[in-house]
mmCIF file of C-alpha atoms in Angstrom:
data_model
loop_
_atom_site.group_PDB
_atom_site.id
_atom_site.type_symbol
_atom_site.label_atom_id
_atom_site.label_comp_id
_atom_site.label_asym_id
_atom_site.label_seq_id
_atom_site.Cartn_x
_atom_site.Cartn_y
_atom_site.Cartn_z
ATOM 1 C CA MET Q 181 163.011 -26.491 13.755
ATOM 2 C CA ALA Q 182 163.066 -23.253 15.231
ATOM 3 C CA LEU Q 183 159.444 -22.405 14.121
ATOM 4 C CA MET Q 184 158.215 -25.778 15.733
ATOM 5 C CA LEU Q 185 160.170 -25.049 18.949
ATOM 6 C CA ALA Q 186 158.522 -21.521 19.132
ATOM 7 C CA ALA Q 187 155.098 -23.043 18.629
ATOM 8 C CA LEU Q 188 155.727 -25.650 21.226
ATOM 9 C CA LEU Q 189 157.256 -23.286 23.842
ATOM 10 C CA LEU Q 190 154.233 -20.727 23.569
ATOM 11 C CA THR Q 191 151.802 -23.798 23.932
ATOM 12 C CA CYS Q 192 153.687 -25.028 27.155
ATOM 13 C CA THR Q 193 153.564 -21.728 28.672
ATOM 14 C CA GLY Q 194 149.885 -21.223 28.151
ATOM 15 C CA CYS Q 195 149.362 -22.694 31.704
ATOM 16 C CA SER Q 196 151.265 -19.853 33.253
ATOM 17 C CA GLY Q 197 149.621 -17.300 31.115
ATOM 18 C CA ASN Q 198 146.306 -18.377 32.127
ATOM 19 C CA ALA Q 199 147.219 -18.109 35.708
ATOM 20 C CA GLN Q 200 148.048 -14.404 35.124
ATOM 21 C CA GLN Q 201 144.901 -13.724 33.177
ATOM 22 C CA GLY Q 202 142.365 -15.806 35.072
ATOM 23 C CA GLY Q 203 141.640 -17.915 31.987
ATOM 24 C CA ALA Q 204 142.107 -15.515 29.154
ATOM 25 C CA ALA Q 205 142.931 -17.063 25.747
ATOM 26 C CA SER Q 206 145.653 -14.783 24.579
ATOM 27 C CA GLN Q 207 149.165 -15.822 25.572
ATOM 28 C CA ALA Q 208 150.467 -12.263 24.816
ATOM 29 C CA ASP Q 209 147.728 -10.662 26.977
ATOM 30 C CA ALA Q 210 148.530 -13.029 29.865
ATOM 31 C CA ASP Q 211 152.200 -12.276 29.718
ATOM 32 C CA ASP Q 212 151.410 -8.512 29.830
ATOM 33 C CA THR Q 213 149.490 -9.092 33.001
ATOM 34 C CA VAL Q 214 152.906 -10.063 35.032
ATOM 35 C CA ALA Q 215 154.130 -6.228 34.370
ATOM 36 C CA GLU Q 216 150.801 -4.625 34.618
ATOM 37 C CA GLN Q 217 150.275 -6.039 38.258
ATOM 38 C CA GLN Q 218 153.294 -4.109 39.569
ATOM 39 C CA ASP Q 219 150.827 -1.427 40.839
ATOM 40 C CA GLU Q 220 148.189 -3.838 42.062
ATOM 41 C CA ALA Q 221 150.225 -6.443 43.726
ATOM 42 C CA THR Q 222 150.892 -4.112 46.720
ATOM 43 C CA ALA Q 223 147.233 -4.114 47.451
ATOM 44 C CA GLN Q 224 147.000 -7.879 47.283
ATOM 45 C CA ASP Q 225 144.065 -8.990 49.559
ATOM 46 C CA GLU Q 226 143.958 -12.464 48.450
ATOM 47 C CA ALA Q 227 147.153 -13.546 50.168
ATOM 48 C CA THR Q 228 147.104 -15.020 53.844
ATOM 49 C CA PRO Q 229 150.149 -15.692 56.040
ATOM 50 C CA ALA Q 230 151.886 -19.139 56.034
ATOM 51 C CA VAL Q 231 149.539 -20.296 53.289
ATOM 52 C CA GLY Q 232 149.873 -23.840 51.991
ATOM 53 C CA ARG Q 233 152.936 -24.785 54.247
ATOM 54 C CA ALA Q 234 153.416 -28.538 54.933
ATOM 55 C CA SER Q 235 153.946 -29.317 58.745
ATOM 56 C CA GLY Q 236 157.631 -29.061 59.530
ATOM 57 C CA ASP Q 237 158.521 -27.052 56.656
ATOM 58 C CA ALA Q 238 157.615 -23.378 57.703
ATOM 59 C CA ALA Q 239 160.350 -23.097 60.345
ATOM 60 C CA LEU Q 240 163.316 -23.397 57.879
ATOM 61 C CA ASP Q 241 165.705 -20.279 58.528
ATOM 62 C CA ALA Q 242 168.018 -20.723 55.700
ATOM 63 C CA TRP Q 243 167.952 -21.783 51.857
ATOM 64 C CA ALA Q 244 170.779 -22.758 49.625
ATOM 65 C CA ASP Q 245 172.100 -19.849 47.745
ATOM 66 C CA GLU Q 246 171.055 -21.734 44.685
ATOM 67 C CA CYS Q 247 167.410 -21.427 45.451
ATOM 68 C CA LEU Q 248 167.378 -17.714 44.267
ATOM 69 C CA ASP Q 249 168.774 -15.622 41.496
ATOM 70 C CA ARG Q 250 170.299 -12.355 42.090
ATOM 71 C CA ARG Q 251 167.051 -10.702 42.153
ATOM 72 C CA GLY Q 252 165.818 -12.907 45.059
ATOM 73 C CA ASP Q 253 163.379 -14.804 42.686
ATOM 74 C CA VAL Q 254 162.981 -18.550 43.008
ATOM 75 C CA THR Q 255 165.016 -20.544 40.384
ATOM 76 C CA VAL Q 256 164.754 -23.994 38.804
ATOM 77 C CA TYR Q 257 167.065 -25.417 41.740
ATOM 78 C CA ALA Q 258 164.201 -24.446 44.136
ATOM 79 C CA ILE Q 259 161.735 -26.310 42.148
ATOM 80 C CA SER Q 260 164.002 -29.271 41.713
ATOM 81 C CA GLU Q 261 165.283 -29.718 45.309
ATOM 82 C CA LEU Q 262 162.676 -28.362 47.638
ATOM 83 C CA LYS Q 263 159.505 -30.195 48.937
ATOM 84 C CA GLY Q 264 156.175 -28.254 48.273
ATOM 85 C CA GLY Q 265 155.803 -26.885 51.604
ATOM 86 C CA GLN Q 266 159.351 -25.581 51.482
ATOM 87 C CA LEU Q 267 158.823 -23.890 48.323
ATOM 88 C CA ASN Q 268 155.689 -22.214 49.550
ATOM 89 C CA ALA Q 269 157.662 -21.020 52.560
ATOM 90 C CA LEU Q 270 160.508 -19.509 50.333
ATOM 91 C CA LEU Q 271 158.196 -17.849 48.036
ATOM 92 C CA GLN Q 272 156.464 -15.986 51.004
ATOM 93 C CA GLU Q 273 159.931 -15.005 52.444
ATOM 94 C CA GLN Q 274 160.918 -13.498 48.973
ATOM 95 C CA ASP Q 275 157.627 -11.253 48.856
ATOM 96 C CA TYR Q 276 155.495 -13.503 46.856
ATOM 97 C CA ALA Q 277 151.974 -13.483 47.780
ATOM 98 C CA TRP Q 278 149.283 -16.167 47.041
ATOM 99 C CA ASN Q 279 146.497 -15.233 44.738
ATOM 100 C CA GLU Q 280 143.628 -17.260 45.597
ATOM 101 C CA ARG Q 281 141.456 -16.351 42.752
ATOM 102 C CA ASN Q 282 144.086 -17.195 40.199
ATOM 103 C CA GLN Q 283 145.906 -19.890 42.005
ATOM 104 C CA ILE Q 284 149.262 -18.390 41.526
ATOM 105 C CA TRP Q 285 152.184 -17.044 43.537
ATOM 106 C CA LEU Q 286 152.852 -13.362 42.458
ATOM 107 C CA LYS Q 287 155.841 -11.278 43.635
ATOM 108 C CA GLU Q 288 154.486 -8.285 45.224
ATOM 109 C CA ASP Q 289 156.078 -5.808 42.714
ATOM 110 C CA GLY Q 290 154.645 -7.841 39.798
ATOM 111 C CA SER Q 291 157.911 -8.726 38.385
ATOM 112 C CA ALA Q 292 157.661 -12.532 38.653
ATOM 113 C CA ALA Q 293 155.312 -15.505 39.348
ATOM 114 C CA LEU Q 294 155.001 -19.165 39.867
ATOM 115 C CA VAL Q 295 152.271 -21.604 38.945
ATOM 116 C CA VAL Q 296 152.144 -25.283 39.143
ATOM 117 C CA CYS Q 297 149.805 -27.336 36.871
ATOM 118 C CA ASP Q 298 148.380 -30.859 37.011
ATOM 119 C CA GLU Q 299 148.113 -33.453 34.077
ATOM 120 C CA LYS Q 300 145.103 -31.569 32.879
ATOM 121 C CA GLY Q 301 146.788 -28.287 32.886
ATOM 122 C CA GLU Q 302 144.865 -26.956 35.889
ATOM 123 C CA HIS Q 303 146.476 -24.971 38.627
ATOM 124 C CA LEU Q 304 147.187 -26.544 42.038
ATOM 125 C CA THR Q 305 146.215 -24.799 45.093
ATOM 126 C CA ALA Q 306 148.726 -23.654 47.645
ATOM 127 C CA ASP Q 307 147.716 -26.555 49.850
ATOM 128 C CA GLU Q 308 148.074 -28.929 46.956
ATOM 129 C CA ILE Q 309 151.615 -27.516 46.152
ATOM 130 C CA ALA Q 310 152.447 -28.046 49.940
ATOM 131 C CA SER Q 311 151.824 -31.708 49.601
ATOM 132 C CA LEU Q 312 154.230 -32.160 46.819
ATOM 133 C CA SER Q 313 157.537 -33.865 47.010
ATOM 134 C CA ALA Q 314 160.749 -32.282 45.487
ATOM 135 C CA GLY Q 315 160.013 -31.294 41.949
ATOM 136 C CA SER Q 316 162.687 -33.339 40.408
ATOM 137 C CA SER Q 317 160.723 -36.414 41.449
ATOM 138 C CA GLU Q 318 157.148 -35.165 40.725
ATOM 139 C CA GLY Q 319 155.708 -36.851 37.682
ATOM 140 C CA ALA Q 320 152.206 -35.620 37.911
ATOM 141 C CA VAL Q 321 152.852 -31.804 37.737
ATOM 142 C CA SER Q 322 154.807 -29.174 35.706
ATOM 143 C CA TYR Q 323 156.161 -25.795 36.914
ATOM 144 C CA ARG Q 324 156.297 -22.361 35.426
ATOM 145 C CA ILE Q 325 158.369 -19.479 36.299
ATOM 146 C CA VAL Q 326 157.099 -16.215 34.647
ATOM 147 C CA THR Q 327 159.718 -13.171 34.892
ATOM 148 C CA SER Q 328 160.229 -9.866 33.485
ATOM 149 C CA GLY Q 329 163.612 -9.750 34.921
ATOM 150 C CA TYR Q 330 165.715 -10.859 32.077
ATOM 151 C CA ASN Q 331 166.411 -9.539 28.647
ATOM 152 C CA SER Q 332 167.332 -12.613 26.656
ATOM 153 C CA PHE Q 333 166.751 -16.295 26.504
ATOM 154 C CA LYS Q 334 170.360 -16.969 27.426
ATOM 155 C CA LYS Q 335 170.258 -14.704 30.372
ATOM 156 C CA ALA Q 336 166.994 -16.245 31.751
ATOM 157 C CA PHE Q 337 168.187 -19.707 31.342
ATOM 158 C CA GLU Q 338 171.466 -18.940 32.712
ATOM 159 C CA GLY Q 339 170.273 -17.096 35.705
ATOM 160 C CA LEU Q 340 167.444 -19.421 36.694
ATOM 161 C CA ALA Q 341 168.928 -22.735 35.717
ATOM 162 C CA GLU Q 342 172.414 -23.189 34.251
ATOM 163 C CA LYS Q 343 174.281 -20.963 37.046
ATOM 164 C CA VAL Q 344 172.685 -22.830 39.904
ATOM 165 C CA MET Q 345 172.522 -26.389 38.569
ATOM 166 C CA THR Q 346 174.571 -28.753 36.607
ATOM 167 C CA CYS Q 347 173.565 -28.065 32.983
ATOM 168 C CA GLU Q 348 174.004 -31.108 30.579
ATOM 169 C CA ASP Q 349 173.223 -29.211 27.620
ATOM 170 C CA VAL Q 350 171.168 -26.370 26.290
ATOM 171 C CA CYS Q 351 170.153 -25.009 22.758
ATOM 172 C CA TYR Q 352 169.278 -21.580 21.843
ATOM 173 C CA TRP Q 353 167.304 -20.112 19.026
ATOM 174 C CA ASP Q 354 166.235 -16.710 18.296
ATOM 175 C CA ASP Q 355 162.674 -17.536 19.692
ATOM 176 C CA GLY Q 356 163.369 -20.110 22.564
ATOM 177 C CA ALA Q 357 165.608 -22.422 24.193
ATOM 178 C CA VAL Q 358 165.665 -25.955 25.744
ATOM 179 C CA GLY Q 359 167.953 -27.451 28.227
ATOM 180 C CA VAL Q 360 168.594 -30.411 30.546
ATOM 181 C CA VAL Q 361 169.629 -29.660 34.208
ATOM 182 C CA SER Q 362 170.294 -31.616 37.408
ATOM 183 C CA GLY Q 363 170.771 -30.675 41.179
ATOM 184 C CA PRO Q 364 172.103 -32.530 44.040
ATOM 185 C CA SER Q 365 169.452 -34.928 44.117
ATOM 186 C CA ALA Q 366 170.520 -36.021 40.797
ATOM 187 C CA GLY Q 367 167.047 -35.586 39.383
ATOM 188 C CA ARG Q 368 167.071 -34.324 35.795
ATOM 189 C CA SER Q 369 164.770 -31.695 34.561
ATOM 190 C CA LEU Q 370 163.628 -30.499 31.112
ATOM 191 C CA VAL Q 371 163.712 -26.740 30.974
ATOM 192 C CA LEU Q 372 161.957 -24.768 28.286
ATOM 193 C CA VAL Q 373 162.352 -21.075 27.842
ATOM 194 C CA SER Q 374 159.902 -18.902 25.839
ATOM 195 C CA LYS Q 375 158.983 -15.190 25.501
ATOM 196 C CA SER Q 376 156.007 -12.911 24.832
ATOM 197 C CA ASN Q 377 156.254 -9.248 25.115
ATOM 198 C CA ASP Q 378 159.371 -9.212 26.949
ATOM 199 C CA VAL Q 379 158.039 -11.527 29.598
ATOM 200 C CA TYR Q 380 159.903 -14.854 29.879
ATOM 201 C CA ALA Q 381 158.355 -18.093 30.856
ATOM 202 C CA ILE Q 382 160.587 -21.111 32.125
ATOM 203 C CA SER Q 383 158.642 -24.390 31.981
ATOM 204 C CA VAL Q 384 160.277 -27.354 34.132
ATOM 205 C CA PHE Q 385 159.353 -30.845 33.664
ATOM 206 C CA SER Q 386 160.918 -33.734 35.723
ATOM 207 C CA GLU Q 387 162.108 -36.967 33.971
ATOM 208 C CA GLU Q 388 159.145 -38.729 35.398
ATOM 209 C CA ALA Q 389 156.732 -36.003 34.264
ATOM 210 C CA VAL Q 390 158.260 -36.290 30.680
ATOM 211 C CA ALA Q 391 157.744 -40.069 30.747
ATOM 212 C CA LYS Q 392 154.165 -39.732 31.895
ATOM 213 C CA GLY Q 393 153.402 -37.593 28.899
ATOM 214 C CA LEU Q 394 152.886 -34.097 30.502
ATOM 215 C CA LEU Q 395 155.161 -32.412 27.947
ATOM 216 C CA ASN Q 396 153.203 -34.020 25.168
ATOM 217 C CA LYS Q 397 149.861 -33.223 26.656
ATOM 218 C CA GLU Q 398 150.528 -29.577 27.355
ATOM 219 C CA SER Q 399 152.262 -29.097 23.781
ATOM 220 C CA GLY Q 400 149.758 -31.115 21.895
ATOM 221 C CA THR Q 401 152.652 -32.938 20.161
ATOM 222 C CA ASP Q 402 154.231 -36.399 20.504
ATOM 223 C CA PHE Q 403 157.840 -36.071 20.893
ATOM 224 C CA ALA Q 404 159.121 -38.566 23.001
ATOM 225 C CA GLN Q 405 158.674 -40.466 26.591
ATOM 226 C CA ASP Q 406 162.073 -39.404 28.007
ATOM 227 C CA ILE Q 407 164.194 -36.157 28.509
ATOM 228 C CA ASP Q 408 166.913 -37.430 26.170
ATOM 229 C CA GLY Q 409 164.406 -38.043 23.323
ATOM 230 C CA ALA Q 410 162.488 -34.752 24.022
ATOM 231 C CA PHE Q 411 165.650 -32.726 23.860
ATOM 232 C CA GLU Q 412 166.753 -34.452 20.566
ATOM 233 C CA ALA Q 413 163.404 -34.004 19.069
ATOM 234 C CA LEU Q 414 163.384 -30.246 19.980
ATOM 235 C CA SER Q 415 167.143 -29.479 19.187
ATOM 236 C CA GLY Q 416 167.817 -31.773 16.314
ATOM 237 C CA ARG Q 417 170.698 -33.358 18.047
ATOM 238 C CA ALA Q 418 171.466 -35.709 20.798
ATOM 239 C CA ILE Q 419 172.465 -34.257 24.371
ATOM 240 C CA GLY Q 420 176.245 -33.365 24.204
ATOM 241 C CA ALA Q 421 176.620 -33.880 20.309
ATOM 242 C CA ALA Q 422 178.282 -31.144 18.295
ATOM 243 C CA LEU Q 423 175.810 -28.857 16.312
#
């Protein structure tokens, strides 16, 4: 089961890896790029102010504490509860810059990134992200947080999901994690955590996205058409059941 999960997680995070690498085939090389861009990000010349903000979303002055982890990086809560324009605005306020060439939000110090993928695995533009509803209700896209700010699957899941949301259940292995969380909107999300070269990728699928087959399409598998079934297929047990 652990080997199957590892293969699935690496496949699911290929979207985020490609964003870092601009289409490179290697997941390891893609994850390396997050750290390598620390020196390059300050010279980011492809970002523009107030990019991809939906009308009425740019003037928000405050965010729920749960939207950010202790490093100031966006969390699964922000993805779940914010509309696309709000998410774009928050990212800009937290020193993320939009990379037009790779269609990705990248933190200036290169330590974190966010990418949104459609059903075909293609990256959304900033304007397309701005038009999205809250992530917990979006069925046609999936989200990836890529970060070098954690040193274990448990800490990555806790910091970006469990501590800021209601966690129904989570399972850890040596090479990955899978959990189910929800926020104030009551929308549930399936969260997968994988790692390559000390960079962690947190993949987020809403209940509708799983039902529409995005998890199956991106992983090349056929696990289930709902979050409960997907969690059970990956963990080997039902949500809430004892190991």
